[in-house]
mmCIF file of C-alpha atoms in Angstrom:
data_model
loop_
_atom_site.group_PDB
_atom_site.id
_atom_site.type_symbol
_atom_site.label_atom_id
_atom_site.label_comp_id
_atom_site.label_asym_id
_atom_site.label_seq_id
_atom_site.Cartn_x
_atom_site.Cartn_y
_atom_site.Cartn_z
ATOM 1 C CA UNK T 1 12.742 -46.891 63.755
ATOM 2 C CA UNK T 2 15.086 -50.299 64.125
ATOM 3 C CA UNK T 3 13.142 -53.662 64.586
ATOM 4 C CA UNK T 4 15.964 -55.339 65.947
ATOM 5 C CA UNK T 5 15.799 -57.638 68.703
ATOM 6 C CA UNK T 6 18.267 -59.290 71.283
ATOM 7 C CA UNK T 7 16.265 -62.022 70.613
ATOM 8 C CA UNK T 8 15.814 -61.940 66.919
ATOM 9 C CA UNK T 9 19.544 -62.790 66.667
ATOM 10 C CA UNK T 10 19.419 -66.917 67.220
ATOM 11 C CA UNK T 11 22.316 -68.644 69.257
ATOM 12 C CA UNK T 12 23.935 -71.316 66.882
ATOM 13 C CA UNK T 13 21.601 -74.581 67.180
ATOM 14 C CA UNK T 14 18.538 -72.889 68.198
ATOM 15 C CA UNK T 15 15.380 -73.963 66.803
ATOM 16 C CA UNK T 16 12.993 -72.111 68.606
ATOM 17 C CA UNK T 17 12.489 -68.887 71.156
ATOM 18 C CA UNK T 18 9.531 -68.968 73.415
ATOM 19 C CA UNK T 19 8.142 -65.802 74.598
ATOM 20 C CA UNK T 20 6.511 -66.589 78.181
ATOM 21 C CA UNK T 21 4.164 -64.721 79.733
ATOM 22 C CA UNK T 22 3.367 -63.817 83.051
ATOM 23 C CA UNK T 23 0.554 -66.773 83.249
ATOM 24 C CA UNK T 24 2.758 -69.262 81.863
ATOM 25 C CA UNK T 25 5.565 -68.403 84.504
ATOM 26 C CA UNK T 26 2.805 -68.515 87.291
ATOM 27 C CA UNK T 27 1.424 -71.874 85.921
ATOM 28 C CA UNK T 28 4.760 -72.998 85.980
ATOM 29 C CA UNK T 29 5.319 -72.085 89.753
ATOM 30 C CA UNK T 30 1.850 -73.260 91.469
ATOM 31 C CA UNK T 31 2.283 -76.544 89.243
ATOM 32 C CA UNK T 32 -1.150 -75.423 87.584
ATOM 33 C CA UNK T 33 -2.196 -77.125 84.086
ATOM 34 C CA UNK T 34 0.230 -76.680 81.651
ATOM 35 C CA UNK T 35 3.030 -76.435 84.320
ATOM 36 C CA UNK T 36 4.692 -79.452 82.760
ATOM 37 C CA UNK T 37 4.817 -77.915 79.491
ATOM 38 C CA UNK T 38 6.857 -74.650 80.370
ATOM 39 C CA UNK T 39 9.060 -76.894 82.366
ATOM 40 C CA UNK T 40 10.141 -78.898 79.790
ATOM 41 C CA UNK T 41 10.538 -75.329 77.562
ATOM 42 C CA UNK T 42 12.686 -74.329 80.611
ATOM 43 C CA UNK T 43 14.827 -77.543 80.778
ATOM 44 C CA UNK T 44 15.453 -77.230 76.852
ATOM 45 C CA UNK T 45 16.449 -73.372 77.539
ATOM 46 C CA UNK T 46 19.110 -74.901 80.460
ATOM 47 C CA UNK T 47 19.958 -77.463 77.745
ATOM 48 C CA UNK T 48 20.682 -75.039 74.711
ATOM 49 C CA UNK T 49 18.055 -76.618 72.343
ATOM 50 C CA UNK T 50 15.976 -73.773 73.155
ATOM 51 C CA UNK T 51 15.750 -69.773 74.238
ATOM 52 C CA UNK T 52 12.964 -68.720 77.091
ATOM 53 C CA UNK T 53 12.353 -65.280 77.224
ATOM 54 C CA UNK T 54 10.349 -62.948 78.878
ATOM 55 C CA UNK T 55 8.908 -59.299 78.640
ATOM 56 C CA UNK T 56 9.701 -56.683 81.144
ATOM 57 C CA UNK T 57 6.279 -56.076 81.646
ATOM 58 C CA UNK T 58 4.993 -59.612 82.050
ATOM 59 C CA UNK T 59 7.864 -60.356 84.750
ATOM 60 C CA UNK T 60 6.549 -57.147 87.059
ATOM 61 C CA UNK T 61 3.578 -59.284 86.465
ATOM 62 C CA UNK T 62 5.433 -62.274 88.027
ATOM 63 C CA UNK T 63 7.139 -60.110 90.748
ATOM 64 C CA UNK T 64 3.758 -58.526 91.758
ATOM 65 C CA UNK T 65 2.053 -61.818 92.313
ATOM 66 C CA UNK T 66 4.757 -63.015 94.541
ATOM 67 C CA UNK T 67 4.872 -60.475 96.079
ATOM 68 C CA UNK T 68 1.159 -60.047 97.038
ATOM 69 C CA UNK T 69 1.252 -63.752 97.827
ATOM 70 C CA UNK T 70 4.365 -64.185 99.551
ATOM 71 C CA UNK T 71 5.131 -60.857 100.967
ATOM 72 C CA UNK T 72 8.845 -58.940 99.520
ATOM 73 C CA UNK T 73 11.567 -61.578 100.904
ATOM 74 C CA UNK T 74 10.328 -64.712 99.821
ATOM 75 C CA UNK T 75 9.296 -62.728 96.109
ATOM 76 C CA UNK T 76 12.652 -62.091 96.179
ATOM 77 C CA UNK T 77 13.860 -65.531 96.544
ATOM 78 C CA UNK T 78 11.910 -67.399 93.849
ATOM 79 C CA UNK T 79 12.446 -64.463 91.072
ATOM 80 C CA UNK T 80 16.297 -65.289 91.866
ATOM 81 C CA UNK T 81 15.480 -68.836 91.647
ATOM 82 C CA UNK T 82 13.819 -68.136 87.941
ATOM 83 C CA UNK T 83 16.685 -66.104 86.829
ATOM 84 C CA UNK T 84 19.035 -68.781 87.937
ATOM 85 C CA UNK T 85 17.239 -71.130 85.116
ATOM 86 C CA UNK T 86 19.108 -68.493 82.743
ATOM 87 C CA UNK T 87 15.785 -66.634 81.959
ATOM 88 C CA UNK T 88 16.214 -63.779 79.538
ATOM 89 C CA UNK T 89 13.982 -60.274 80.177
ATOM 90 C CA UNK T 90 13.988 -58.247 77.411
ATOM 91 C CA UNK T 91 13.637 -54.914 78.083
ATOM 92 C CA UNK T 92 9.665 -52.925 76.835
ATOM 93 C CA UNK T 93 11.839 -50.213 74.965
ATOM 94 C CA UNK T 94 9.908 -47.018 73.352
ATOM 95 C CA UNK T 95 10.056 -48.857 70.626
ATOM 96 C CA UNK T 96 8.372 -51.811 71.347
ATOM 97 C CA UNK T 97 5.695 -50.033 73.431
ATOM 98 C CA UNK T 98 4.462 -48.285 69.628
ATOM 99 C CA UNK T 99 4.408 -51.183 68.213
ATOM 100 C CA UNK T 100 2.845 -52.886 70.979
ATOM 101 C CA UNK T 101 0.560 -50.070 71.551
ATOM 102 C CA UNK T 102 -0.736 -50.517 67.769
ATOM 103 C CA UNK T 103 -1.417 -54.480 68.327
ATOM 104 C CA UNK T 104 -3.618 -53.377 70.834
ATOM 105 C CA UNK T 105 -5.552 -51.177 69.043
ATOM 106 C CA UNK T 106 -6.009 -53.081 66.034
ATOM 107 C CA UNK T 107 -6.303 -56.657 67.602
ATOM 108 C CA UNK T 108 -7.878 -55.231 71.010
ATOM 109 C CA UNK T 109 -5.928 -57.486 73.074
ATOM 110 C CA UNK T 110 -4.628 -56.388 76.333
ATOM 111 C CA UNK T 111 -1.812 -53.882 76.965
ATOM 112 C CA UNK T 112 0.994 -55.985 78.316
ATOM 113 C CA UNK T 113 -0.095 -59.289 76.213
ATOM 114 C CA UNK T 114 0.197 -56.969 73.145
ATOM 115 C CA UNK T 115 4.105 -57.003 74.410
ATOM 116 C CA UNK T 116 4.545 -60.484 74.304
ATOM 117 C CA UNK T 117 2.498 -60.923 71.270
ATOM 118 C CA UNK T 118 4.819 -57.868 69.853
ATOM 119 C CA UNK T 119 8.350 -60.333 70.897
ATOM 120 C CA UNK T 120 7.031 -63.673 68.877
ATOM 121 C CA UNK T 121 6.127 -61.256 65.690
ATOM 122 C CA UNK T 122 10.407 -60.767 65.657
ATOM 123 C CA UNK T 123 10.888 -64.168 63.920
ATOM 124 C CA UNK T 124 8.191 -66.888 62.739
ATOM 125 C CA UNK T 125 10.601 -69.211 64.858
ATOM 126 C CA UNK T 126 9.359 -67.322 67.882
ATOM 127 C CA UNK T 127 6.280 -68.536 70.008
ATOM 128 C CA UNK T 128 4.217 -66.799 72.098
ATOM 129 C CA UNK T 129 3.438 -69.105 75.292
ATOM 130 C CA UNK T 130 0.030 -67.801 77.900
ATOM 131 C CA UNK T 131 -2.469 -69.203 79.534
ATOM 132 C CA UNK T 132 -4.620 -65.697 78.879
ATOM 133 C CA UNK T 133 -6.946 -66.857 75.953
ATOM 134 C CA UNK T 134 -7.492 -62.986 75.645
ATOM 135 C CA UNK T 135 -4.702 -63.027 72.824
ATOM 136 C CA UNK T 136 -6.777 -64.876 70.612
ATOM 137 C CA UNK T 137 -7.583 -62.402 68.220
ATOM 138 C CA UNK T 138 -4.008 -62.787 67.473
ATOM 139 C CA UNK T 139 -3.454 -66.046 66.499
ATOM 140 C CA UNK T 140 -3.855 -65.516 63.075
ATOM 141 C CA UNK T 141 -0.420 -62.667 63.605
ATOM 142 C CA UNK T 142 1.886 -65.269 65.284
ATOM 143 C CA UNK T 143 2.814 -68.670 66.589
ATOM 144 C CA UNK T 144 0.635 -68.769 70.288
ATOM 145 C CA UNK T 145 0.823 -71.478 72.538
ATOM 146 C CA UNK T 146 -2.167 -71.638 74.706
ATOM 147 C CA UNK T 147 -1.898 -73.342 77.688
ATOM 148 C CA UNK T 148 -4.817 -75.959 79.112
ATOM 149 C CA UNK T 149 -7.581 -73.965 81.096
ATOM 150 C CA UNK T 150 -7.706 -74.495 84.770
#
């Protein structure tokens, strides 16, 4: 079974490659705490001193909530908007779902966090980024990034 990663392979200059969450990209649109934070991640991806990724699963997350909030067109329109910011989503292959799936069940964190948490354990460059303090039990695994509570 290959570990490789699109995002274990680091673009010339690159220090870092944060892994956001579904939280993180919903702080960062309601301007919630911590909003300021992922924006300046974001404006370092735009600027090349930085990647921003996120997992397949945490941006149905994303597209759900705007969705439910905003109704399809306007969901639409700002998930455009954050793939304009150059935004990678890396695919949940098979793969990554068994070793995601094992996370889980030895750090009993939740499903889709274990996905994230699974991205930021392809490099010890890589950072996990959430305002879910759920993952916790996996801080001692990989670089997390909590941001501030509500």
């Amino acid at each position: 079974m290959s570990t490789a990663s699109p995002i274990s392979q680091e673009m010339p200059g690159q220090s870092n490659t944060y892994i956001l969450d579904a939280s993180a990209v919903l702080r960062f649109l309601d301007k919630e705490a911590g909003y300021e934070r992922v924006r300046e991640i974001l404006r370092n991806h735009s600027l090349g001193s930085c990647q921003a990724v996120v997992c397949a699963l945490h941006w149905g997350e994303v597209a759900l909530t705007l969705a439910r909030r905003h109704g399809p067109v306007h969901q639409a329109q700002i998930i455009g908007e954050l793939l304009s910011l150059g935004l990678e989503i890396i695919p949940a292959t098979g793969e990554r779902a068994v070793r995601s799936a094992l996370l889980k069940a030895r750090l009993g964190i939740p499903y889709v966090d274990a996905f994230g948490v699974e991205l930021a354990c392809d490099s010890p460059e890589h950072c996990f980024v959430t305002a879910d303090f759920d993952v916790k039990p996996a801080v001692g695994e990989v670089q997390i990034e909590f941001l501030p509570t509500k």
